[in-house]
Coordinates of N, CA, C and O in Angstrom, one line a residue:
M1 N 0.9 -1.2 0.0 CA 0.0 0.0 0.0 C 0.9 1.3 0.0 O 2.0 1.2 0.4
S2 N 0.4 2.3 -0.5 CA 1.2 3.5 -0.6 C 1.0 4.4 0.6 O 1.1 5.6 0.6
G3 N 0.9 3.8 1.8 CA 0.8 4.6 3.0 C -0.5 4.8 3.6 O -1.5 4.2 3.1
P4 N -0.6 5.6 4.7 CA -1.9 5.7 5.3 C -2.9 6.5 4.4 O -2.5 7.4 3.7
Y5 N -4.1 6.2 4.5 CA -5.2 6.9 3.7 C -5.9 7.8 4.7 O -6.6 7.3 5.6
F6 N -5.7 9.0 4.6 CA -6.3 10.0 5.5 C -7.7 10.3 5.2 O -8.1 10.5 4.0
I7 N -8.6 10.3 6.2 CA -10.0 10.6 6.0 C -10.1 12.0 6.0 O -10.6 12.7 5.1
R8 N -9.8 12.7 7.1 CA -9.8 14.2 7.2 C -8.8 14.6 8.4 O -8.8 13.9 9.4
G9 N -8.1 15.6 8.2 CA -7.1 16.0 9.2 C -6.1 15.0 9.4 O -5.4 14.5 8.5
S10 N -5.9 14.6 10.6 CA -4.8 13.6 10.9 C -5.4 12.3 11.2 O -4.7 11.3 11.5
V11 N -6.7 12.0 11.0 CA -7.4 10.8 11.1 C -7.3 10.0 9.8 O -7.6 10.4 8.8
S12 N -6.7 8.7 10.0 CA -6.5 7.9 8.8 C -7.0 6.5 9.0 O -7.4 6.1 10.2
L13 N -7.1 5.7 8.0 CA -7.7 4.4 8.1 C -6.6 3.5 8.7 O -5.5 3.4 8.2
P14 N -6.9 2.8 9.8 CA -5.8 1.9 10.3 C -5.7 0.6 9.5 O -6.6 0.0 9.3
E15 N -4.5 0.3 9.1 CA -4.2 -0.8 8.3 C -4.7 -2.1 9.0 O -5.2 -3.0 8.3
A16 N -4.5 -2.2 10.3 CA -4.9 -3.4 11.0 C -6.4 -3.7 11.0 O -6.8 -4.9 11.2
E17 N -7.2 -2.7 10.8 CA -8.7 -2.9 10.9 C -9.3 -3.1 9.4 O -10.5 -3.2 9.3
L18 N -8.4 -3.0 8.4 CA -9.0 -3.3 7.0 C -8.9 -4.8 6.7 O -7.9 -5.4 7.0
M19 N -10.1 -5.2 6.2 CA -10.1 -6.7 5.8 C -10.2 -6.7 4.3 O -11.1 -6.1 3.8
W20 N -9.3 -7.5 3.7 CA -9.3 -7.6 2.3 C -9.7 -8.9 1.8 O -9.4 -9.9 2.4
R21 N -10.5 -8.9 0.6 CA -10.8 -10.2 0.0 C -10.6 -10.1 -1.4 O -10.9 -9.0 -2.1
F22 N -10.0 -11.1 -2.1 CA -9.8 -11.0 -3.5 C -10.5 -12.0 -4.3 O -10.7 -13.2 -3.8
S23 N -11.0 -11.8 -5.4 CA -11.6 -12.7 -6.3 C -11.4 -12.4 -7.8 O -10.9 -11.3 -8.1
R24 N -11.9 -13.2 -8.6 CA -11.7 -13.0 -10.0 C -12.7 -11.9 -10.6 O -13.9 -11.9 -10.3
S25 N -12.1 -11.0 -11.3 CA -13.0 -10.0 -11.9 C -13.8 -10.6 -13.1 O -13.4 -11.5 -13.7
S26 N -14.9 -9.9 -13.3 CA -15.8 -10.3 -14.4 C -15.3 -9.6 -15.7 O -14.5 -8.8 -15.7
G27 N -15.8 -10.1 -16.9 CA -15.6 -9.5 -18.2 C -14.5 -10.1 -18.9 O -13.9 -11.2 -18.5
P28 N -14.1 -9.7 -20.1 CA -13.2 -10.3 -21.0 C -11.8 -10.2 -20.4 O -11.5 -9.3 -19.6
G29 N -10.9 -11.0 -20.9 CA -9.5 -10.9 -20.5 C -8.6 -12.0 -20.9 O -7.4 -12.0 -20.6
G30 N -9.1 -13.0 -21.5 CA -8.2 -14.1 -22.1 C -8.0 -15.1 -21.0 O -8.6 -15.2 -20.0
Q31 N -6.9 -15.9 -21.2 CA -6.5 -17.0 -20.3 C -6.1 -16.5 -19.0 O -6.3 -17.2 -17.9
H32 N -5.4 -15.4 -18.9 CA -4.9 -14.9 -17.6 C -6.0 -14.5 -16.6 O -5.8 -14.7 -15.4
V33 N -7.1 -14.1 -17.1 CA -8.2 -13.7 -16.2 C -8.7 -14.9 -15.4 O -9.2 -14.7 -14.3
N34 N -8.6 -16.1 -15.9 CA -9.1 -17.3 -15.1 C -8.2 -17.7 -13.9 O -8.5 -18.4 -13.1
T35 N -7.0 -17.1 -13.9 CA -6.0 -17.5 -12.9 C -5.8 -16.3 -11.8 O -5.2 -16.6 -10.8
S36 N -6.0 -15.1 -12.2 CA -5.6 -14.0 -11.3 C -6.8 -13.4 -10.5 O -7.9 -13.2 -11.2
D37 N -6.7 -13.2 -9.3 CA -7.7 -12.6 -8.5 C -7.4 -11.1 -8.3 O -6.9 -10.7 -7.4
S38 N -8.0 -10.4 -9.3 CA -7.7 -8.9 -9.4 C -8.9 -8.1 -8.7 O -8.6 -7.0 -8.4
Q39 N -10.0 -8.6 -8.6 CA -11.1 -7.9 -8.0 C -10.8 -7.8 -6.5 O -10.4 -8.8 -5.9
V40 N -11.0 -6.6 -5.9 CA -10.7 -6.4 -4.5 C -12.0 -6.0 -3.8 O -12.7 -5.1 -4.3
E41 N -12.2 -6.6 -2.6 CA -13.3 -6.2 -1.7 C -12.7 -5.8 -0.4 O -12.0 -6.6 0.3
L42 N -12.9 -4.5 -0.1 CA -12.3 -3.9 1.2 C -13.4 -3.8 2.2 O -14.4 -3.1 1.9
R43 N -13.2 -4.3 3.3 CA -14.2 -4.2 4.4 C -13.6 -3.4 5.6 O -12.4 -3.6 5.9
F44 N -14.5 -2.6 6.2 CA -14.1 -1.9 7.4 C -15.1 -1.9 8.4 O -16.3 -1.5 8.2
D45 N -14.8 -2.4 9.6 CA -15.9 -2.5 10.7 C -16.0 -1.1 11.4 O -15.3 -0.8 12.3
L46 N -17.0 -0.4 10.9 CA -17.3 0.9 11.4 C -17.8 0.9 12.8 O -17.5 1.8 13.6
A47 N -18.6 -0.1 13.1 CA -19.3 -0.2 14.5 C -18.3 -0.4 15.6 O -18.5 0.1 16.7
R48 N -17.2 -1.1 15.3 CA -16.2 -1.5 16.4 C -14.9 -0.8 16.3 O -14.0 -1.0 17.1
T49 N -14.8 0.1 15.4 CA -13.4 0.8 15.3 C -13.2 1.8 16.4 O -14.2 2.4 16.9
E50 N -12.0 2.0 16.7 CA -11.6 3.0 17.7 C -10.7 4.1 17.0 O -10.2 5.0 17.7
A51 N -10.6 4.0 15.7 CA -9.8 5.0 15.0 C -10.5 6.3 14.9 O -9.8 7.3 14.6
L52 N -11.8 6.3 14.8 CA -12.5 7.6 14.5 C -13.0 8.2 15.9 O -13.4 7.4 16.7
P53 N -13.0 9.5 15.9 CA -13.5 10.1 17.1 C -15.1 9.7 17.2 O -15.7 9.5 16.3
P54 N -15.5 9.6 18.5 CA -16.9 9.2 18.7 C -18.0 9.9 18.0 O -18.9 9.3 17.5
V55 N -17.8 11.2 17.8 CA -18.8 12.0 17.1 C -18.8 11.6 15.7 O -19.9 11.5 15.0
W56 N -17.6 11.5 15.0 CA -17.5 11.1 13.6 C -18.1 9.8 13.4 O -18.9 9.5 12.4
K57 N -17.8 8.8 14.3 CA -18.3 7.5 14.2 C -19.8 7.5 14.3 O -20.5 6.7 13.4
E58 N -20.4 8.1 15.2 CA -21.9 8.2 15.3 C -22.5 8.8 14.0 O -23.5 8.3 13.5
R59 N -21.9 9.8 13.5 CA -22.3 10.5 12.3 C -22.3 9.6 11.1 O -23.2 9.5 10.3
A60 N -21.2 8.9 11.0 CA -21.0 7.9 9.9 C -22.0 6.7 10.0 O -22.5 6.3 8.9
L61 N -22.2 6.2 11.2 CA -23.1 5.1 11.3 C -24.5 5.5 11.0 O -25.2 4.7 10.3
L62 N -24.9 6.7 11.2 CA -26.2 7.2 10.8 C -26.3 7.4 9.2 O -27.3 6.9 8.6
R63 N -25.3 8.1 8.7 CA -25.4 8.4 7.2 C -25.2 7.1 6.3 O -25.7 7.1 5.2
L64 N -24.3 6.1 6.8 CA -24.1 5.0 6.0 C -25.0 3.8 6.4 O -24.7 2.6 6.1
A65 N -26.1 4.1 7.2 CA -26.9 2.9 7.6 C -27.4 2.0 6.6 O -27.5 0.7 6.8
G66 N -27.7 2.5 5.4 CA -28.2 1.7 4.3 C -27.1 0.8 3.7 O -27.5 -0.2 3.1
R67 N -25.9 1.2 3.9 CA -24.8 0.4 3.3 C -24.2 -0.5 4.2 O -23.3 -1.4 3.8
L68 N -24.5 -0.4 5.5 CA -23.8 -1.3 6.5 C -24.4 -2.6 6.6 O -25.7 -2.8 6.6
V69 N -23.6 -3.7 6.8 CA -24.1 -5.0 7.1 C -23.4 -5.4 8.4 O -22.2 -5.6 8.5
D70 N -24.2 -5.5 9.4 CA -23.7 -5.7 10.8 C -22.6 -4.7 11.2 O -21.5 -5.1 11.8
G71 N -22.7 -3.5 10.8 CA -21.8 -2.4 11.2 C -20.5 -2.4 10.4 O -19.6 -1.7 10.7
V72 N -20.5 -3.2 9.3 CA -19.3 -3.2 8.4 C -19.6 -2.6 7.1 O -20.6 -3.0 6.4
V73 N -18.8 -1.7 6.7 CA -18.9 -1.0 5.4 C -18.0 -1.7 4.4 O -16.9 -2.1 4.7
S74 N -18.5 -2.0 3.1 CA -17.7 -2.7 2.1 C -17.7 -1.9 0.8 O -18.6 -1.3 0.4
V75 N -16.4 -1.9 0.3 CA -16.2 -1.3 -1.0 C -15.4 -2.2 -1.9 O -14.6 -3.0 -1.5
R76 N -16.0 -2.2 -3.2 CA -15.3 -3.1 -4.3 C -14.6 -2.3 -5.3 O -15.0 -1.2 -5.6
A77 N -13.6 -2.9 -5.8 CA -12.9 -2.3 -7.0 C -12.4 -3.3 -8.0 O -11.8 -4.3 -7.6
S78 N -12.7 -3.2 -9.2 CA -12.4 -4.1 -10.2 C -12.1 -3.5 -11.6 O -12.0 -4.2 -12.6
E79 N -11.9 -2.2 -11.6 CA -11.7 -1.5 -12.8 C -10.3 -1.6 -13.4 O -10.1 -1.4 -14.6
H80 N -9.3 -2.0 -12.6 CA -8.0 -2.1 -13.1 C -7.7 -3.6 -13.3 O -8.3 -4.5 -12.7
R81 N -6.7 -3.9 -14.1 CA -6.3 -5.4 -14.4 C -5.4 -5.8 -13.2 O -5.3 -7.0 -12.9
S82 N -4.7 -4.9 -12.6 CA -3.8 -5.3 -11.5 C -4.5 -5.2 -10.2 O -5.2 -4.4 -9.9
Q83 N -4.2 -6.3 -9.4 CA -4.8 -6.3 -8.1 C -4.3 -5.2 -7.2 O -5.0 -4.6 -6.4
W84 N -3.0 -4.8 -7.4 CA -2.4 -3.7 -6.6 C -3.1 -2.4 -6.8 O -3.4 -1.7 -5.9
R85 N -3.4 -2.1 -8.1 CA -4.1 -0.8 -8.5 C -5.6 -0.9 -8.0 O -6.1 0.1 -7.5
N86 N -6.2 -2.0 -7.9 CA -7.5 -2.2 -7.4 C -7.5 -2.0 -5.9 O -8.5 -1.5 -5.3
R87 N -6.4 -2.5 -5.2 CA -6.3 -2.3 -3.8 C -6.2 -0.8 -3.5 O -6.9 -0.3 -2.6
E88 N -5.5 -0.1 -4.3 CA -5.3 1.4 -4.1 C -6.6 2.1 -4.3 O -7.1 2.9 -3.5
A89 N -7.4 1.7 -5.4 CA -8.6 2.3 -5.7 C -9.7 2.0 -4.6 O -10.4 3.0 -4.2
A90 N -9.7 0.8 -4.1 CA -10.7 0.5 -3.0 C -10.4 1.3 -1.8 O -11.3 1.8 -1.2
A91 N -9.1 1.4 -1.4 CA -8.7 2.2 -0.1 C -9.1 3.6 -0.3 O -9.6 4.3 0.6
V92 N -8.8 4.3 -1.5 CA -9.1 5.6 -1.7 C -10.6 5.9 -1.7 O -11.1 6.8 -1.1
R93 N -11.3 4.9 -2.3 CA -12.8 5.1 -2.3 C -13.3 5.0 -0.9 O -14.3 5.7 -0.5
L94 N -12.9 4.0 -0.1 CA -13.3 3.9 1.3 C -12.9 5.1 2.1 O -13.9 5.7 2.8
A95 N -11.8 5.7 1.9 CA -11.5 6.9 2.7 C -12.3 8.1 2.2 O -12.8 8.9 3.1
A96 N -12.6 8.2 0.9 CA -13.6 9.2 0.5 C -14.9 9.1 1.0 O -15.6 10.1 1.4
L97 N -15.4 7.9 1.0 CA -16.8 7.6 1.6 C -16.8 8.0 3.0 O -17.8 8.6 3.4
L98 N -15.8 7.6 3.8 CA -15.9 7.9 5.2 C -15.6 9.4 5.5 O -16.2 10.0 6.4
A99 N -14.9 10.1 4.6 CA -14.7 11.5 4.7 C -16.0 12.2 4.5 O -16.4 13.2 5.3
E100 N -16.8 11.7 3.5 CA -18.1 12.4 3.2 C -19.1 12.1 4.3 O -19.9 13.0 4.7
A101 N -19.0 10.9 4.9 CA -20.0 10.4 5.9 C -19.7 11.1 7.2 O -20.7 11.3 8.0
T102 N -18.5 11.4 7.5 CA -18.1 12.0 8.8 C -18.2 13.6 8.8 O -17.8 14.2 9.8
A103 N -18.3 14.2 7.6 CA -18.3 15.6 7.5 C -19.4 16.3 8.4 O -20.4 15.7 8.5
P104 N -19.1 17.4 8.9 CA -20.1 18.1 9.7 C -21.3 18.6 8.9 O -21.1 18.8 7.7
P105 N -22.5 18.6 9.5 CA -23.7 19.0 8.6 C -23.5 20.4 8.2 O -22.8 21.3 8.8
P106 N -24.0 20.8 6.9 CA -23.9 22.2 6.5 C -24.6 23.1 7.4 O -25.6 22.8 8.0
K107 N -24.1 24.4 7.3 CA -24.8 25.4 8.2 C -26.1 25.7 7.6 O -26.3 25.7 6.4
P108 N -27.1 25.9 8.5 CA -28.5 26.1 8.0 C -28.5 27.4 7.2 O -27.8 28.4 7.6
R109 N -29.4 27.4 6.2 CA -29.5 28.5 5.3 C -30.3 29.7 6.1 O -31.3 29.5 6.6
K110 N -29.7 30.9 5.9 CA -30.3 32.0 6.5 C -31.3 32.6 5.5 O -31.0 33.0 4.4
P111 N -32.6 32.5 5.9 CA -33.6 33.0 4.9 C -33.5 34.5 4.7 O -33.2 35.3 5.5
T112 N -33.6 34.9 3.4 CA -33.4 36.3 3.0 C -34.7 36.6 2.1 O -35.4 35.8 1.6
R113 N -34.9 37.9 2.0 CA -36.1 38.4 1.3 C -35.6 39.0 0.0 O -34.6 39.6 0.0
I114 N -36.5 38.9 -1.0 CA -36.1 39.5 -2.3 C -36.4 41.0 -2.2 O -37.4 41.4 -1.7
P115 N -35.4 41.9 -2.5 CA -35.6 43.3 -2.4 C -36.8 43.8 -3.3 O -37.1 43.2 -4.3
R116 N -37.5 44.8 -2.8 CA -38.8 45.2 -3.4 C -38.4 45.8 -4.9 O -39.1 45.6 -5.8
G117 N -37.2 46.5 -5.0 CA -36.9 47.0 -6.2 C -36.7 46.0 -7.4 O -37.1 46.2 -8.5
I118 N -36.2 44.8 -7.0 CA -36.0 43.7 -8.0 C -37.3 43.2 -8.5 O -37.5 42.9 -9.6
N119 N -38.3 43.0 -7.5 CA -39.6 42.5 -7.8 C -40.3 43.5 -8.7 O -41.0 43.1 -9.7
E120 N -40.2 44.8 -8.4 CA -40.9 45.8 -9.1 C -40.3 45.9 -10.6 O -41.1 46.0 -11.6
R121 N -39.0 45.8 -10.7 CA -38.4 45.8 -12.0 C -38.8 44.6 -12.9 O -39.1 44.8 -14.1
R122 N -38.9 43.4 -12.2 CA -39.4 42.3 -13.0 C -40.8 42.4 -13.5 O -41.1 42.1 -14.6
L123 N -41.7 43.0 -12.6 CA -43.1 43.2 -13.1 C -43.2 44.2 -14.1 O -44.0 44.1 -15.1
R124 N -42.3 45.3 -14.0 CA -42.3 46.3 -15.1 C -41.9 45.8 -16.4 O -42.6 46.0 -17.4
E125 N -40.8 44.9 -16.4 CA -40.3 44.3 -17.7 C -41.3 43.4 -18.2 O -41.5 43.3 -19.5
K126 N -42.0 42.7 -17.4 CA -43.0 41.8 -17.8 C -44.2 42.4 -18.5 O -44.7 41.9 -19.5
K127 N -44.6 43.6 -17.9 CA -45.7 44.4 -18.5 C -45.3 44.9 -19.8 O -46.1 44.9 -20.8
Q128 N -44.1 45.4 -20.0 CA -43.5 45.9 -21.2 C -43.5 44.9 -22.2 O -43.9 45.1 -23.4
R129 N -43.1 43.6 -21.9 CA -43.1 42.5 -22.8 C -44.4 42.2 -23.3 O -44.7 41.9 -24.5
A130 N -45.5 42.1 -22.4 CA -46.8 41.9 -22.7 C -47.3 42.9 -23.7 O -48.0 42.6 -24.7
E131 N -46.9 44.2 -23.5 CA -47.4 45.3 -24.4 C -46.8 45.1 -25.8 O -47.5 45.2 -26.8
T132 N -45.5 44.7 -25.8 CA -44.8 44.4 -27.1 C -45.6 43.3 -27.9 O -45.9 43.4 -29.1
K133 N -46.0 42.3 -27.2 CA -46.5 41.2 -27.8 C -48.0 41.5 -28.3 O -48.5 41.0 -29.3
R134 N -48.7 42.3 -27.5 CA -50.0 42.7 -27.8 C -50.0 43.6 -29.0 O -50.9 43.6 -29.9
G135 N -48.9 44.3 -29.2 CA -48.9 45.2 -30.4 C -48.7 44.4 -31.7 O -48.8 44.9 -32.8
R136 N -48.2 43.1 -31.6 CA -48.0 42.4 -32.8 C -49.3 41.8 -33.3 O -49.2 41.2 -34.4
S137 N -50.3 41.7 -32.6 CA -51.5 41.1 -33.1 C -52.1 41.8 -34.2 O -52.2 43.1 -34.2
G138 N -52.4 41.1 -35.3 CA -52.8 41.8 -36.5 C -54.3 42.2 -36.6 O -55.0 41.8 -37.6
R139 N -54.8 42.8 -35.6 CA -56.2 43.2 -35.7 C -56.5 44.3 -36.6 O -57.5 44.3 -37.3
D140 N -55.6 45.3 -36.7 CA -55.8 46.5 -37.6 C -55.4 46.2 -39.0 O -55.7 47.0 -39.9
W141 N -54.8 45.1 -39.3 CA -54.3 44.8 -40.7 C -55.4 44.3 -41.6 O -56.2 43.4 -41.1
G142 N -55.6 44.8 -42.6 CA -56.7 44.2 -43.4 C -56.5 44.1 -44.8 O -56.2 44.1 -45.8

């Protein structure tokens, strides 16, 4: 692996808690594809990890509830021919998924009012456009 995969700040995925599984990738590839296990499945036990701060862990468990199986999040990668590159891709994907899931909620939107001048200008332009179109009707042409 190319080193620790940082989620956010100094928090990274602990190598000891990552569970790897390898299998044959689907699709074409000739004789070699039948012997090489290049598809990678990376599993991370989110419910039992101690690597994440408690607040982040709680947030991630809530946001990833639909993806979790017994508190374990799973990511697959099979887009590369090399197992090594698929390992890299899976680890990066897991780190990105956890970074998104542990991110703080966005600040609530502060409601604002549309200025009266903008609304009046819009209505004035609308009336002018309607007048232009009404002038096009060919009632007087004969």
